[in-house]
Backbone as JSON, one array per atom type, in Angstrom:
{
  "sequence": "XXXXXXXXXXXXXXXXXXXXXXXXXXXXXXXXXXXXXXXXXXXXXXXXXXXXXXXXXXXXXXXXXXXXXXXXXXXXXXXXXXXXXXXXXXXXXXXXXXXXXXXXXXXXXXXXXXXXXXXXXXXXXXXXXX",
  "N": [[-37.78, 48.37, 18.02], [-35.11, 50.48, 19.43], [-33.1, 52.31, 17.12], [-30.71, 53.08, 17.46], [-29.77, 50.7, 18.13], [-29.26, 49.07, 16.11], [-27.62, 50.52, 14.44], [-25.66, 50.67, 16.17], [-24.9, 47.93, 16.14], [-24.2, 47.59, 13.92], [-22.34, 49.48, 13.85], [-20.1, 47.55, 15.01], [-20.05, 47.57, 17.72], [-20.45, 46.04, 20.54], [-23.64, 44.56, 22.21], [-25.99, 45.79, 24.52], [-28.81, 46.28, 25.66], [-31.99, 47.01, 26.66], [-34.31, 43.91, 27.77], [-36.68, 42.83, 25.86], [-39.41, 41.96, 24.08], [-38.94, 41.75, 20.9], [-36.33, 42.75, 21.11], [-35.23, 40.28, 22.1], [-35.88, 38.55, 20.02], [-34.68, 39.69, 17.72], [-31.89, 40.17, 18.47], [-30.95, 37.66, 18.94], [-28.91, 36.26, 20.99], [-26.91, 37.86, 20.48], [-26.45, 39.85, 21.99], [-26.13, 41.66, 25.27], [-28.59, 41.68, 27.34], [-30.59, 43.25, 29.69], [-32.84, 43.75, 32.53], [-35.68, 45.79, 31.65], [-36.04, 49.66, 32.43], [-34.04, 48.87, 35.02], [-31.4, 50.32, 36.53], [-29.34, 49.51, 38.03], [-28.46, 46.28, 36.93], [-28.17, 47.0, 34.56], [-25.82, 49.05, 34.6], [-24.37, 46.26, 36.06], [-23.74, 44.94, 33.68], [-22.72, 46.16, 32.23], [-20.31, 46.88, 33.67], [-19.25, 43.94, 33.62], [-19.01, 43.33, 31.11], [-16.65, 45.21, 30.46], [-14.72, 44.34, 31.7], [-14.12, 42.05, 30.89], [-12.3, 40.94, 28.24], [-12.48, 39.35, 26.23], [-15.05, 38.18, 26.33], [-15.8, 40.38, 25.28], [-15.18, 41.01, 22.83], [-16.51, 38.93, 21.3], [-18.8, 39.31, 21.81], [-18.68, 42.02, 20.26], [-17.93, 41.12, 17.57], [-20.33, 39.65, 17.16], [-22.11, 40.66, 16.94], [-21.65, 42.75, 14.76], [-22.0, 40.72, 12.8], [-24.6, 39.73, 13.18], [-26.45, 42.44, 12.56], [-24.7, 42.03, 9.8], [-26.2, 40.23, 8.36], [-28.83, 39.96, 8.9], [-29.85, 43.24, 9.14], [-29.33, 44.08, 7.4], [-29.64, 46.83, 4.45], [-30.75, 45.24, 2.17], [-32.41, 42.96, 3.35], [-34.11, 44.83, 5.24], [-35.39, 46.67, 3.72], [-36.33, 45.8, 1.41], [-38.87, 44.01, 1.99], [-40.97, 45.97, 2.35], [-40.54, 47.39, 0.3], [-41.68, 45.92, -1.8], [-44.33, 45.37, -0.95], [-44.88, 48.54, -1.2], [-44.94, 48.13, -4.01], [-46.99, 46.0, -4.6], [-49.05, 47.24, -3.83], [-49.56, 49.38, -5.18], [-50.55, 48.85, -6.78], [-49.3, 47.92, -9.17], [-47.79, 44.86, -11.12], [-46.07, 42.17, -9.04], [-43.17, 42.08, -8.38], [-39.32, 41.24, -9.03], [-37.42, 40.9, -5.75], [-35.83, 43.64, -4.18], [-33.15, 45.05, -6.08], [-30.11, 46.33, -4.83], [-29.54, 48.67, -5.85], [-32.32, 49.64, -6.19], [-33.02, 50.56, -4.01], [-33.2, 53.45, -3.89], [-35.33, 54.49, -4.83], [-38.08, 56.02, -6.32], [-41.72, 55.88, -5.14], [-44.54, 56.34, -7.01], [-47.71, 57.92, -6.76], [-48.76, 57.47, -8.81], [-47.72, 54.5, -9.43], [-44.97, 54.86, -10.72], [-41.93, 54.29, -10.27], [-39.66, 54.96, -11.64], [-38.01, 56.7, -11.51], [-35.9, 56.8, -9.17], [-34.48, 54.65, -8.77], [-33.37, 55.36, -11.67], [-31.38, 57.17, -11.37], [-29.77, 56.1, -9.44], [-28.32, 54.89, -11.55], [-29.01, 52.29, -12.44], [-29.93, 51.38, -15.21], [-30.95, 48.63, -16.51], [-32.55, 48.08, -13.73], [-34.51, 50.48, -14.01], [-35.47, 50.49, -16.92], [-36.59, 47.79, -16.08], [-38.54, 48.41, -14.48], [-39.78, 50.27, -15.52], [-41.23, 49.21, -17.58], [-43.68, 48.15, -16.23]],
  "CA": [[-36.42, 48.31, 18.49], [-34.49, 51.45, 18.78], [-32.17, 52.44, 15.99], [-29.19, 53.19, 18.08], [-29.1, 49.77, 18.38], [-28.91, 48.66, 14.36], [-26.46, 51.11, 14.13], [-24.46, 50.32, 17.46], [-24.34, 46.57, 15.85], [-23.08, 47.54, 12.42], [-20.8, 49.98, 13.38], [-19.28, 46.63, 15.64], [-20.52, 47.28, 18.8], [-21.09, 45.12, 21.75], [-24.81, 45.7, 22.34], [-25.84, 46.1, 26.01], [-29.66, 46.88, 25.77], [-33.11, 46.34, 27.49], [-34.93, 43.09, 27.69], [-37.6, 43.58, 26.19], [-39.36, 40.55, 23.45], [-38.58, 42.12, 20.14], [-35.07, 42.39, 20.88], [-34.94, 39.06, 22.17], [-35.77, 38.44, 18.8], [-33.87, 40.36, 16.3], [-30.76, 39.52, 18.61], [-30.69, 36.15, 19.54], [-27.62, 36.02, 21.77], [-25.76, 39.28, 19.99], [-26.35, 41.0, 22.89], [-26.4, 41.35, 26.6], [-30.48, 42.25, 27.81], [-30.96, 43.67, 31.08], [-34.41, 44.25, 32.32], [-35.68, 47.14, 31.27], [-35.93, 50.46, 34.1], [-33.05, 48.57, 35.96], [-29.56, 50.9, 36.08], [-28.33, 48.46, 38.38], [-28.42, 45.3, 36.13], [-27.34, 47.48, 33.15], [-24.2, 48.85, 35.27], [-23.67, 45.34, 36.43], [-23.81, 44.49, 32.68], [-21.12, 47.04, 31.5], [-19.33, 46.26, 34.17], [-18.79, 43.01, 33.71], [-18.18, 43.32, 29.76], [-15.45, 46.16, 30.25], [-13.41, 43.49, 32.58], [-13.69, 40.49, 30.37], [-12.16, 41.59, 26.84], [-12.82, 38.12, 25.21], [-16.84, 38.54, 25.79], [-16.8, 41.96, 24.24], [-14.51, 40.87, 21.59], [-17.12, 37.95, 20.57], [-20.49, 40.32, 21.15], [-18.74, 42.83, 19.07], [-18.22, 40.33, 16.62], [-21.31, 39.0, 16.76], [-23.11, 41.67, 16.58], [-21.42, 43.02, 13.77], [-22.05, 39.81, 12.07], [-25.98, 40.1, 13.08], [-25.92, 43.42, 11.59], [-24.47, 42.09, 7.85], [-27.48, 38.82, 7.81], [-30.62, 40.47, 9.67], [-29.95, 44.24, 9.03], [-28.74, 44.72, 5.92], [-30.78, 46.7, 3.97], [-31.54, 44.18, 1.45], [-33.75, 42.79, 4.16], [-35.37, 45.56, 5.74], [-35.99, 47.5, 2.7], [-37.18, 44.38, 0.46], [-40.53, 43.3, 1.84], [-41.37, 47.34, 2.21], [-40.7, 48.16, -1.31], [-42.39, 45.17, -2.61], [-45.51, 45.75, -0.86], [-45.53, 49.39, -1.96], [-45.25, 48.17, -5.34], [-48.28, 45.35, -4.43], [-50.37, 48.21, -2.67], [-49.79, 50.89, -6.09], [-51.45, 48.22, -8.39], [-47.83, 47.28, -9.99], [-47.37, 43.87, -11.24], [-45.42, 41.62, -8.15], [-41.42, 41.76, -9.18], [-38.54, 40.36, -8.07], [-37.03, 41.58, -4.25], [-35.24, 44.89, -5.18], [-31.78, 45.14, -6.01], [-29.64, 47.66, -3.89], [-29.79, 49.67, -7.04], [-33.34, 50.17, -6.42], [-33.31, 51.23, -2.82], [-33.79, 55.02, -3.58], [-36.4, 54.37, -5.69], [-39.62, 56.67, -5.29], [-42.93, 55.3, -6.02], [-45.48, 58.05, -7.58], [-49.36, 57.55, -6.34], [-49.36, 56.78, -10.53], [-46.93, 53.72, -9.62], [-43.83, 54.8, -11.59], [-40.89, 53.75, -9.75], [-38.43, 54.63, -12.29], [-36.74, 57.43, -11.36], [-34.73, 56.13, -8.23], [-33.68, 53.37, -9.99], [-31.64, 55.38, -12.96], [-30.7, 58.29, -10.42], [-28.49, 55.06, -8.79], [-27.05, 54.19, -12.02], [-29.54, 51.29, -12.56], [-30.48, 51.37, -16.18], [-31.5, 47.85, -16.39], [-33.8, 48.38, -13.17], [-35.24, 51.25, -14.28], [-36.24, 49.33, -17.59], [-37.95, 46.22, -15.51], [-40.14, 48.75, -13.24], [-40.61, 51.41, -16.5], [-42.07, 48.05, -17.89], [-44.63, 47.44, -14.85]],
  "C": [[-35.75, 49.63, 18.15], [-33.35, 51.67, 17.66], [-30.92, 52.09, 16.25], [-28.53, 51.31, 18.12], [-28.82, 48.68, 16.77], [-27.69, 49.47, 14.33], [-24.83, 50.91, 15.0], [-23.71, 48.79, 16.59], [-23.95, 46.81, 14.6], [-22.18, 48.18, 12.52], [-19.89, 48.87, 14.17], [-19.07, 46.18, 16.85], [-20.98, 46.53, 20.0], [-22.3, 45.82, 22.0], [-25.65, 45.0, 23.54], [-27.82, 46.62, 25.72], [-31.39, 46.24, 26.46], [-33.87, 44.51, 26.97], [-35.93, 42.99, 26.72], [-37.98, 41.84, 24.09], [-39.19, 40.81, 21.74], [-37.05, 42.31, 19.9], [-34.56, 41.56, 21.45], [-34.73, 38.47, 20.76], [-34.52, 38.46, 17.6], [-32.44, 40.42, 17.22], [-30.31, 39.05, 18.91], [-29.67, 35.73, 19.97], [-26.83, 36.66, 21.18], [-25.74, 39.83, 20.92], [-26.4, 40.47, 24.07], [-27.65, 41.96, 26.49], [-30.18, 42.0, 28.89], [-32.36, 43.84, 30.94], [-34.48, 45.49, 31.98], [-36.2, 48.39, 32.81], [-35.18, 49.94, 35.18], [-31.93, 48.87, 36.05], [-28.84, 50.24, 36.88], [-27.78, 47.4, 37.45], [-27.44, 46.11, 34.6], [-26.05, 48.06, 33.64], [-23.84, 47.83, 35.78], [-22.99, 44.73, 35.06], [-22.59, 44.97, 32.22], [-20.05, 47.07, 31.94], [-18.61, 45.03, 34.15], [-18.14, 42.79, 32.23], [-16.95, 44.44, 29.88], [-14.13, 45.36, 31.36], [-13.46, 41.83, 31.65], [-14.14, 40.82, 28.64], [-12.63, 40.02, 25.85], [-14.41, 38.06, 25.29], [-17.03, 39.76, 24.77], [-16.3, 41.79, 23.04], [-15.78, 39.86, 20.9], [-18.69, 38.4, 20.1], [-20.28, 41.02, 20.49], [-18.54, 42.54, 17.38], [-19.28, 39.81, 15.83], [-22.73, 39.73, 16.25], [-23.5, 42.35, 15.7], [-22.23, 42.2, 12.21], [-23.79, 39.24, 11.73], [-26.57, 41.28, 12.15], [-26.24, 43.17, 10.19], [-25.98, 41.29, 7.44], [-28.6, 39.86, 8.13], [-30.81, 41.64, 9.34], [-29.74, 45.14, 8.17], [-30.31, 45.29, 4.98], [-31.59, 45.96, 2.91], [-33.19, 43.8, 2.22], [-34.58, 43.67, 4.83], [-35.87, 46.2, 4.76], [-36.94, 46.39, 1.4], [-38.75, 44.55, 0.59], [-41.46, 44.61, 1.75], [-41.72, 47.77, 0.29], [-41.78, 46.84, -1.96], [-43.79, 45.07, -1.96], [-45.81, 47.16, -1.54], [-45.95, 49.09, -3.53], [-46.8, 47.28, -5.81], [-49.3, 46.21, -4.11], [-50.58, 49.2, -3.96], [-50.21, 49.85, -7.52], [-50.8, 47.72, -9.7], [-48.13, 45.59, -9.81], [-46.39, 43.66, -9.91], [-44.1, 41.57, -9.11], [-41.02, 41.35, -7.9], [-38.11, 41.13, -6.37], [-35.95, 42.77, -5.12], [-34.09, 44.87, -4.81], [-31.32, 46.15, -4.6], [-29.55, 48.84, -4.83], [-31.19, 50.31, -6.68], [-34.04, 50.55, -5.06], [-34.05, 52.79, -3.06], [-34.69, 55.06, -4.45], [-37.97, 55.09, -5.17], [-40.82, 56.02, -6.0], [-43.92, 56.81, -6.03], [-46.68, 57.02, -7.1], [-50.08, 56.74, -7.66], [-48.67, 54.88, -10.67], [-45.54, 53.57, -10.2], [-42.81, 55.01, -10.31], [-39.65, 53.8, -10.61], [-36.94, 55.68, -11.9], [-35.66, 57.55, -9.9], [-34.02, 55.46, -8.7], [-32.42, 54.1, -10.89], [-30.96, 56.57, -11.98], [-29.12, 57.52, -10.19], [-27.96, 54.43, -9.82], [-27.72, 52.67, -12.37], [-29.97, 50.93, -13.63], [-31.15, 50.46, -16.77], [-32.58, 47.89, -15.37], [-34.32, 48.84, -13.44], [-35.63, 50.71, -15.26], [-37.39, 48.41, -16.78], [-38.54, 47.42, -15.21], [-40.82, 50.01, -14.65], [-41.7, 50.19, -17.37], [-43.18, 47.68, -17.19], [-46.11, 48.49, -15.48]]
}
């Protein structure tokens, strides 16, 4: 799924983008989907949301609101970091704070110094512990 469109829906965006079965998915009635290679359908699309302000008001709502649940990085960054830490031979921990987003993992496994960079001094503990 392109980016533009994570970012279109958090900054509040009504989001207007191809068909296509991945972002059927990840935005289960946040959005309008046109087929994809059709600039008719997608100018019928924009046309019809820029004349009826109560749809765009509710996709930009909703989209937003897709966005905070599905896109936050909690969730995309989670199952990532906790496989790297499964894949570098680290003990399994808990899902990682937002503290421990910038967290780098070394090829040795040490994961600590993201962690206190952000001010995490308790994280950095648990993973200097691993």
């Amino acid at each position: 799924m392109p980016n533009k469109v994570f970012q279109g829906a958090a900054a509040g965006c009504a989001i207007v983008t191809s068909d296509t079965a991945p972002q059927r998915r990840a935005l289960a009635g946040g959005a309008i989907l046109v087929p994809p290679g059709d600039p008719e359908a997608l100018a019928t699309a924009l046309l019809r949301l820029a004349g009826d302000r109560a749809e765009l008001a509710r996709l930009r709502q909703q989209a937003q609101g897709l966005a905070q649940q599905q896109f936050a990085p909690e969730r995309i960054v989670a199952p990532l970091a906790e496989q790297l830490l499964l894949t570098s031979g680290a003990a399994a921990v808990a899902r990682p704070s937002r503290k421990e987003f910038g967290m780098v993992l070394y090829p040795d496994g040490n994961a600590v110094e993201g962690a206190r960079q952000r001010g995490g001094s308790a994280d950095a503990e648990r993973l200097a512990a691993l």
